[in-house]
Amino acid sequence: EDQVTQSPEALRLQEGESSSLNCSYTVSGLRGLFWYRQDPGKGPEFLFTLYSAGEEKEKERLKATLTKKESFLHITAPKPEDSATYLCAVKYVGNSGYSTLTFGKGTMLLVSP
Amino acid sequence: DSGVTQTPKHLITATGQRVTLRCSPRSGDLSVYWYQQSLDQGLQFLIHYYNGEERAKGNILERFSAQQFPDLHSELNLSSLELGDSALYFCASSVDWEWGAGELFFGEGSRLTVL
Protein backbone atom coordinates (compact mmCIF):
# COMPACT_ATOMS: atom_id res chain seq x y z
CA GLU A 1 0.00 0.00 0.00
CA ASP A 2 1.42 3.34 -1.09
CA GLN A 3 1.94 5.68 1.83
CA VAL A 4 2.50 8.73 -0.35
CA THR A 5 0.38 9.24 -3.45
CA GLN A 6 0.90 12.06 -5.90
CA SER A 7 -1.52 13.23 -8.55
CA PRO A 8 -1.70 13.77 -11.38
CA GLU A 9 1.14 11.58 -12.68
CA ALA A 10 1.75 14.08 -15.46
CA LEU A 11 0.52 17.59 -16.15
CA ARG A 12 0.94 19.74 -19.20
CA LEU A 13 0.34 23.48 -18.85
CA GLN A 14 0.62 26.48 -21.08
CA GLU A 15 2.94 29.21 -19.89
CA GLY A 16 0.99 31.38 -17.45
CA GLU A 17 -1.66 28.72 -16.75
CA SER A 18 -1.76 28.21 -12.97
CA SER A 19 -2.48 24.81 -11.43
CA SER A 20 -1.91 22.62 -8.39
CA LEU A 21 -0.21 19.31 -7.70
CA ASN A 22 -1.49 17.02 -4.96
CA CYS A 23 0.31 14.83 -2.45
CA SER A 24 -1.75 12.67 -0.08
CA TYR A 25 -0.26 10.52 2.67
CA THR A 26 -1.44 7.80 5.00
CA VAL A 27 1.41 7.55 7.50
CA SER A 28 0.81 8.19 11.17
CA GLY A 29 3.13 10.23 13.29
CA LEU A 30 4.10 12.61 10.51
CA ARG A 31 7.32 14.40 11.29
CA GLY A 32 7.28 16.60 8.20
CA LEU A 33 6.32 16.79 4.55
CA PHE A 34 8.82 17.89 1.95
CA TRP A 35 8.74 18.92 -1.69
CA TYR A 36 11.58 18.31 -4.10
CA ARG A 37 12.15 19.16 -7.73
CA GLN A 38 13.93 16.75 -10.06
CA ASP A 39 15.22 17.69 -13.50
CA PRO A 40 15.88 14.93 -16.06
CA GLY A 41 19.15 13.13 -15.38
CA LYS A 42 19.66 14.95 -12.08
CA GLY A 43 19.18 14.22 -8.43
CA PRO A 44 16.20 15.68 -6.55
CA GLU A 45 16.63 19.21 -5.22
CA PHE A 46 14.98 20.31 -2.00
CA LEU A 47 12.23 22.96 -2.20
CA PHE A 48 10.11 23.15 0.96
CA THR A 49 9.51 21.73 4.42
CA LEU A 50 6.04 21.74 6.02
CA TYR A 51 5.46 20.52 9.57
CA SER A 52 1.90 21.24 10.60
CA ALA A 53 -1.55 21.59 9.10
CA GLY A 54 -2.21 25.11 7.91
CA GLU A 55 1.42 25.85 7.23
CA GLU A 56 2.37 27.47 3.93
CA LYS A 57 5.71 28.12 2.24
CA GLU A 58 6.44 30.14 -0.88
CA LYS A 59 9.31 30.37 -3.32
CA GLU A 60 8.99 32.39 -6.50
CA ARG A 61 6.01 30.93 -8.42
CA LEU A 62 5.59 27.98 -6.05
CA LYS A 63 3.51 27.76 -2.90
CA ALA A 64 3.19 24.65 -0.78
CA THR A 65 0.36 24.07 1.69
CA LEU A 66 -0.38 21.30 4.17
CA THR A 67 -3.55 19.83 5.63
CA LYS A 68 -3.92 16.82 7.92
CA LYS A 69 -3.92 14.33 5.06
CA GLU A 70 -2.51 16.08 2.01
CA SER A 71 -0.32 18.79 0.63
CA PHE A 72 -0.68 20.94 -2.44
CA LEU A 73 2.00 22.54 -4.54
CA HIS A 74 0.45 25.53 -6.27
CA ILE A 75 2.20 26.85 -9.36
CA THR A 76 1.23 30.38 -10.30
CA ALA A 77 1.84 31.65 -13.84
CA PRO A 78 4.37 28.90 -14.62
CA LYS A 79 7.23 29.35 -17.05
CA PRO A 80 8.90 26.69 -19.23
CA GLU A 81 11.82 26.55 -16.79
CA ASP A 82 9.40 25.20 -14.15
CA SER A 83 9.17 21.99 -16.18
CA ALA A 84 10.43 19.15 -13.99
CA THR A 85 9.22 16.26 -11.89
CA TYR A 86 7.98 17.38 -8.48
CA LEU A 87 8.40 14.87 -5.68
CA CYS A 88 6.66 14.84 -2.35
CA ALA A 89 8.20 13.05 0.64
CA VAL A 90 7.01 12.38 4.18
CA LYS A 91 9.12 11.78 7.26
CA TYR A 92 7.72 9.51 9.93
CA VAL A 93 8.89 7.05 12.56
CA GLY A 94 8.74 3.53 11.16
CA ASN A 95 8.29 0.19 12.92
CA SER A 96 12.03 0.09 13.56
CA GLY A 97 11.72 3.18 15.71
CA TYR A 98 13.86 5.16 13.31
CA SER A 99 12.74 8.01 11.13
CA THR A 100 12.26 7.29 7.46
CA LEU A 101 11.80 9.60 4.48
CA THR A 102 9.42 8.08 1.94
CA PHE A 103 8.90 9.61 -1.49
CA GLY A 104 5.89 9.61 -3.76
CA LYS A 105 6.31 8.71 -7.43
CA GLY A 106 6.13 12.32 -8.50
CA THR A 107 4.23 14.54 -10.89
CA MET A 108 5.92 15.26 -14.20
CA LEU A 109 5.16 18.87 -15.14
CA LEU A 110 5.64 20.21 -18.65
CA VAL A 111 5.10 23.90 -19.27
CA SER A 112 4.85 24.89 -22.91
CA PRO A 113 5.69 28.41 -24.13
CA ASP B 1 26.01 21.44 -7.56
CA SER B 2 24.83 19.70 -4.37
CA GLY B 3 28.34 18.83 -3.22
CA VAL B 4 27.56 15.09 -3.27
CA THR B 5 29.70 13.11 -5.70
CA GLN B 6 28.72 9.75 -7.14
CA THR B 7 30.77 7.45 -9.34
CA PRO B 8 30.45 5.99 -11.85
CA LYS B 9 27.76 8.00 -13.66
CA HIS B 10 26.93 5.14 -15.98
CA LEU B 11 27.55 1.42 -15.69
CA ILE B 12 26.60 -1.39 -18.03
CA THR B 13 27.08 -4.96 -16.91
CA ALA B 14 25.70 -8.45 -17.36
CA THR B 15 23.36 -10.53 -15.23
CA GLY B 16 25.07 -12.36 -12.41
CA GLN B 17 27.83 -9.78 -12.07
CA ARG B 18 28.74 -7.60 -9.11
CA VAL B 19 29.24 -3.83 -9.09
CA THR B 20 30.21 -1.18 -6.57
CA LEU B 21 28.80 2.32 -6.53
CA ARG B 22 30.64 5.05 -4.68
CA CYS B 23 29.42 8.18 -2.94
CA SER B 24 31.23 11.08 -1.32
CA PRO B 25 28.91 13.19 0.85
CA ARG B 26 28.99 16.94 1.21
CA SER B 27 31.80 18.19 3.37
CA GLY B 28 30.71 17.99 7.00
CA ASP B 29 27.74 15.72 6.41
CA LEU B 30 27.75 12.60 8.57
CA SER B 31 24.74 10.79 7.09
CA VAL B 32 24.60 8.99 3.78
CA TYR B 33 21.39 7.60 2.31
CA TRP B 34 21.03 5.32 -0.69
CA TYR B 35 17.97 5.34 -2.92
CA GLN B 36 16.98 3.35 -6.00
CA GLN B 37 14.86 5.05 -8.65
CA SER B 38 13.02 3.16 -11.36
CA LEU B 39 10.23 4.31 -13.65
CA ASP B 40 7.54 2.20 -12.03
CA GLN B 41 8.60 2.34 -8.36
CA GLY B 42 9.84 5.87 -7.98
CA LEU B 43 12.48 6.66 -5.36
CA GLN B 44 12.86 3.72 -2.99
CA PHE B 45 14.88 4.05 0.20
CA LEU B 46 17.56 1.39 0.55
CA ILE B 47 19.75 2.16 3.54
CA HIS B 48 21.03 4.92 5.83
CA TYR B 49 24.44 5.24 7.46
CA TYR B 50 25.40 7.74 10.08
CA ASN B 51 29.03 8.31 10.98
CA GLY B 52 30.02 4.84 9.90
CA GLU B 53 27.13 2.93 11.46
CA GLU B 54 24.04 1.54 9.81
CA ARG B 55 21.07 3.55 11.00
CA ALA B 56 18.06 2.26 9.08
CA LYS B 57 17.20 -0.17 6.34
CA GLY B 58 14.51 0.16 3.75
CA ASN B 59 13.67 -2.08 0.81
CA ILE B 60 17.20 -3.33 0.32
CA LEU B 61 17.64 -6.78 -1.17
CA GLU B 62 19.92 -9.31 0.51
CA ARG B 63 22.06 -9.26 -2.65
CA PHE B 64 22.82 -5.61 -1.91
CA SER B 65 25.06 -4.31 0.85
CA ALA B 66 26.57 -1.00 1.81
CA GLN B 67 29.10 0.50 4.15
CA GLN B 68 30.35 3.87 5.22
CA PHE B 69 34.07 4.31 5.74
CA PRO B 70 35.94 6.41 8.35
CA ASP B 71 36.38 9.22 5.80
CA LEU B 72 32.54 9.14 5.49
CA HIS B 73 32.41 8.07 1.88
CA SER B 74 30.04 5.20 1.21
CA GLU B 75 29.85 2.27 -1.16
CA LEU B 76 26.83 0.32 -2.32
CA ASN B 77 27.61 -3.20 -3.48
CA LEU B 78 25.17 -4.95 -5.78
CA SER B 79 25.77 -8.63 -6.49
CA SER B 80 24.19 -11.43 -8.54
CA LEU B 81 22.69 -8.73 -10.67
CA GLU B 82 19.35 -9.27 -12.37
CA LEU B 83 17.68 -7.39 -15.21
CA GLY B 84 15.30 -5.80 -12.71
CA ASP B 85 18.18 -4.15 -10.88
CA SER B 86 18.60 -1.74 -13.78
CA ALA B 87 17.83 1.66 -12.29
CA LEU B 88 19.24 4.96 -11.16
CA TYR B 89 20.94 4.73 -7.79
CA PHE B 90 21.12 7.94 -5.81
CA CYS B 91 23.17 8.83 -2.82
CA ALA B 92 22.12 11.69 -0.57
CA SER B 93 23.66 13.23 2.51
CA SER B 94 22.68 15.34 5.48
CA VAL B 95 24.56 16.81 8.39
CA ASP B 96 22.64 14.95 11.08
CA TRP B 97 21.12 11.52 11.65
CA GLU B 98 17.55 12.75 11.45
CA TRP B 99 17.37 13.12 7.70
CA GLY B 100 18.51 16.74 7.86
CA ALA B 101 14.97 17.75 8.85
CA GLY B 102 13.94 16.51 5.41
CA GLU B 103 16.52 18.46 3.44
CA LEU B 104 18.69 15.88 1.78
CA PHE B 105 21.38 16.75 -0.73
CA PHE B 106 21.38 14.33 -3.63
CA GLY B 107 24.13 13.38 -6.00
CA GLU B 108 23.49 13.08 -9.72
CA GLY B 109 23.11 9.34 -9.52
CA SER B 110 24.66 6.24 -11.02
CA ARG B 111 22.71 4.72 -13.87
CA LEU B 112 23.04 0.94 -13.85
CA THR B 113 22.05 -1.09 -16.86
CA VAL B 114 22.04 -4.87 -16.52
CA LEU B 115 21.95 -6.75 -19.82
Coordinates of C-alpha atoms in Angstrom, one line a residue:
Chain A
E1 CA 0.0 0.0 0.0
D2 CA 1.4 3.3 -1.1
Q3 CA 1.9 5.7 1.8
V4 CA 2.5 8.7 -0.4
T5 CA 0.4 9.2 -3.5
Q6 CA 0.9 12.1 -5.9
S7 CA -1.5 13.2 -8.6
P8 CA -1.7 13.8 -11.4
E9 CA 1.1 11.6 -12.7
A10 CA 1.8 14.1 -15.5
L11 CA 0.5 17.6 -16.2
R12 CA 0.9 19.7 -19.2
L13 CA 0.3 23.5 -18.8
Q14 CA 0.6 26.5 -21.1
E15 CA 2.9 29.2 -19.9
G16 CA 1.0 31.4 -17.5
E17 CA -1.7 28.7 -16.8
S18 CA -1.8 28.2 -13.0
S19 CA -2.5 24.8 -11.4
S20 CA -1.9 22.6 -8.4
L21 CA -0.2 19.3 -7.7
N22 CA -1.5 17.0 -5.0
C23 CA 0.3 14.8 -2.4
S24 CA -1.8 12.7 -0.1
Y25 CA -0.3 10.5 2.7
T26 CA -1.4 7.8 5.0
V27 CA 1.4 7.6 7.5
S28 CA 0.8 8.2 11.2
G29 CA 3.1 10.2 13.3
L30 CA 4.1 12.6 10.5
R31 CA 7.3 14.4 11.3
G32 CA 7.3 16.6 8.2
L33 CA 6.3 16.8 4.6
F34 CA 8.8 17.9 1.9
W35 CA 8.7 18.9 -1.7
Y36 CA 11.6 18.3 -4.1
R37 CA 12.2 19.2 -7.7
Q38 CA 13.9 16.7 -10.1
D39 CA 15.2 17.7 -13.5
P40 CA 15.9 14.9 -16.1
G41 CA 19.2 13.1 -15.4
K42 CA 19.7 15.0 -12.1
G43 CA 19.2 14.2 -8.4
P44 CA 16.2 15.7 -6.5
E45 CA 16.6 19.2 -5.2
F46 CA 15.0 20.3 -2.0
L47 CA 12.2 23.0 -2.2
F48 CA 10.1 23.1 1.0
T49 CA 9.5 21.7 4.4
L50 CA 6.0 21.7 6.0
Y51 CA 5.5 20.5 9.6
S52 CA 1.9 21.2 10.6
A53 CA -1.6 21.6 9.1
G54 CA -2.2 25.1 7.9
E55 CA 1.4 25.8 7.2
E56 CA 2.4 27.5 3.9
K57 CA 5.7 28.1 2.2
E58 CA 6.4 30.1 -0.9
K59 CA 9.3 30.4 -3.3
E60 CA 9.0 32.4 -6.5
R61 CA 6.0 30.9 -8.4
L62 CA 5.6 28.0 -6.1
K63 CA 3.5 27.8 -2.9
A64 CA 3.2 24.6 -0.8
T65 CA 0.4 24.1 1.7
L66 CA -0.4 21.3 4.2
T67 CA -3.5 19.8 5.6
K68 CA -3.9 16.8 7.9
K69 CA -3.9 14.3 5.1
E70 CA -2.5 16.1 2.0
S71 CA -0.3 18.8 0.6
F72 CA -0.7 20.9 -2.4
L73 CA 2.0 22.5 -4.5
H74 CA 0.5 25.5 -6.3
I75 CA 2.2 26.9 -9.4
T76 CA 1.2 30.4 -10.3
A77 CA 1.8 31.7 -13.8
P78 CA 4.4 28.9 -14.6
K79 CA 7.2 29.3 -17.0
P80 CA 8.9 26.7 -19.2
E81 CA 11.8 26.6 -16.8
D82 CA 9.4 25.2 -14.2
S83 CA 9.2 22.0 -16.2
A84 CA 10.4 19.1 -14.0
T85 CA 9.2 16.3 -11.9
Y86 CA 8.0 17.4 -8.5
L87 CA 8.4 14.9 -5.7
C88 CA 6.7 14.8 -2.3
A89 CA 8.2 13.1 0.6
V90 CA 7.0 12.4 4.2
K91 CA 9.1 11.8 7.3
Y92 CA 7.7 9.5 9.9
V93 CA 8.9 7.1 12.6
G94 CA 8.7 3.5 11.2
N95 CA 8.3 0.2 12.9
S96 CA 12.0 0.1 13.6
G97 CA 11.7 3.2 15.7
Y98 CA 13.9 5.2 13.3
S99 CA 12.7 8.0 11.1
T100 CA 12.3 7.3 7.5
L101 CA 11.8 9.6 4.5
T102 CA 9.4 8.1 1.9
F103 CA 8.9 9.6 -1.5
G104 CA 5.9 9.6 -3.8
K105 CA 6.3 8.7 -7.4
G106 CA 6.1 12.3 -8.5
T107 CA 4.2 14.5 -10.9
M108 CA 5.9 15.3 -14.2
L109 CA 5.2 18.9 -15.1
L110 CA 5.6 20.2 -18.6
V111 CA 5.1 23.9 -19.3
S112 CA 4.9 24.9 -22.9
P113 CA 5.7 28.4 -24.1
Chain B
D1 CA 26.0 21.4 -7.6
S2 CA 24.8 19.7 -4.4
G3 CA 28.3 18.8 -3.2
V4 CA 27.6 15.1 -3.3
T5 CA 29.7 13.1 -5.7
Q6 CA 28.7 9.8 -7.1
T7 CA 30.8 7.5 -9.3
P8 CA 30.4 6.0 -11.9
K9 CA 27.8 8.0 -13.7
H10 CA 26.9 5.1 -16.0
L11 CA 27.5 1.4 -15.7
I12 CA 26.6 -1.4 -18.0
T13 CA 27.1 -5.0 -16.9
A14 CA 25.7 -8.5 -17.4
T15 CA 23.4 -10.5 -15.2
G16 CA 25.1 -12.4 -12.4
Q17 CA 27.8 -9.8 -12.1
R18 CA 28.7 -7.6 -9.1
V19 CA 29.2 -3.8 -9.1
T20 CA 30.2 -1.2 -6.6
L21 CA 28.8 2.3 -6.5
R22 CA 30.6 5.0 -4.7
C23 CA 29.4 8.2 -2.9
S24 CA 31.2 11.1 -1.3
P25 CA 28.9 13.2 0.8
R26 CA 29.0 16.9 1.2
S27 CA 31.8 18.2 3.4
G28 CA 30.7 18.0 7.0
D29 CA 27.7 15.7 6.4
L30 CA 27.7 12.6 8.6
S31 CA 24.7 10.8 7.1
V32 CA 24.6 9.0 3.8
Y33 CA 21.4 7.6 2.3
W34 CA 21.0 5.3 -0.7
Y35 CA 18.0 5.3 -2.9
Q36 CA 17.0 3.3 -6.0
Q37 CA 14.9 5.0 -8.7
S38 CA 13.0 3.2 -11.4
L39 CA 10.2 4.3 -13.6
D40 CA 7.5 2.2 -12.0
Q41 CA 8.6 2.3 -8.4
G42 CA 9.8 5.9 -8.0
L43 CA 12.5 6.7 -5.4
Q44 CA 12.9 3.7 -3.0
F45 CA 14.9 4.1 0.2
L46 CA 17.6 1.4 0.6
I47 CA 19.8 2.2 3.5
H48 CA 21.0 4.9 5.8
Y49 CA 24.4 5.2 7.5
Y50 CA 25.4 7.7 10.1
N51 CA 29.0 8.3 11.0
G52 CA 30.0 4.8 9.9
E53 CA 27.1 2.9 11.5
E54 CA 24.0 1.5 9.8
R55 CA 21.1 3.5 11.0
A56 CA 18.1 2.3 9.1
K57 CA 17.2 -0.2 6.3
G58 CA 14.5 0.2 3.7
N59 CA 13.7 -2.1 0.8
I60 CA 17.2 -3.3 0.3
L61 CA 17.6 -6.8 -1.2
E62 CA 19.9 -9.3 0.5
R63 CA 22.1 -9.3 -2.6
F64 CA 22.8 -5.6 -1.9
S65 CA 25.1 -4.3 0.8
A66 CA 26.6 -1.0 1.8
Q67 CA 29.1 0.5 4.1
Q68 CA 30.4 3.9 5.2
F69 CA 34.1 4.3 5.7
P70 CA 35.9 6.4 8.3
D71 CA 36.4 9.2 5.8
L72 CA 32.5 9.1 5.5
H73 CA 32.4 8.1 1.9
S74 CA 30.0 5.2 1.2
E75 CA 29.9 2.3 -1.2
L76 CA 26.8 0.3 -2.3
N77 CA 27.6 -3.2 -3.5
L78 CA 25.2 -4.9 -5.8
S79 CA 25.8 -8.6 -6.5
S80 CA 24.2 -11.4 -8.5
L81 CA 22.7 -8.7 -10.7
E82 CA 19.3 -9.3 -12.4
L83 CA 17.7 -7.4 -15.2
G84 CA 15.3 -5.8 -12.7
D85 CA 18.2 -4.2 -10.9
S86 CA 18.6 -1.7 -13.8
A87 CA 17.8 1.7 -12.3
L88 CA 19.2 5.0 -11.2
Y89 CA 20.9 4.7 -7.8
F90 CA 21.1 7.9 -5.8
C91 CA 23.2 8.8 -2.8
A92 CA 22.1 11.7 -0.6
S93 CA 23.7 13.2 2.5
S94 CA 22.7 15.3 5.5
V95 CA 24.6 16.8 8.4
D96 CA 22.6 14.9 11.1
W97 CA 21.1 11.5 11.6
E98 CA 17.5 12.8 11.4
W99 CA 17.4 13.1 7.7
G100 CA 18.5 16.7 7.9
A101 CA 15.0 17.8 8.8
G102 CA 13.9 16.5 5.4
E103 CA 16.5 18.5 3.4
L104 CA 18.7 15.9 1.8
F105 CA 21.4 16.8 -0.7
F106 CA 21.4 14.3 -3.6
G107 CA 24.1 13.4 -6.0
E108 CA 23.5 13.1 -9.7
G109 CA 23.1 9.3 -9.5
S110 CA 24.7 6.2 -11.0
R111 CA 22.7 4.7 -13.9
L112 CA 23.0 0.9 -13.8
T113 CA 22.0 -1.1 -16.9
V114 CA 22.0 -4.9 -16.5
L115 CA 21.9 -6.8 -19.8

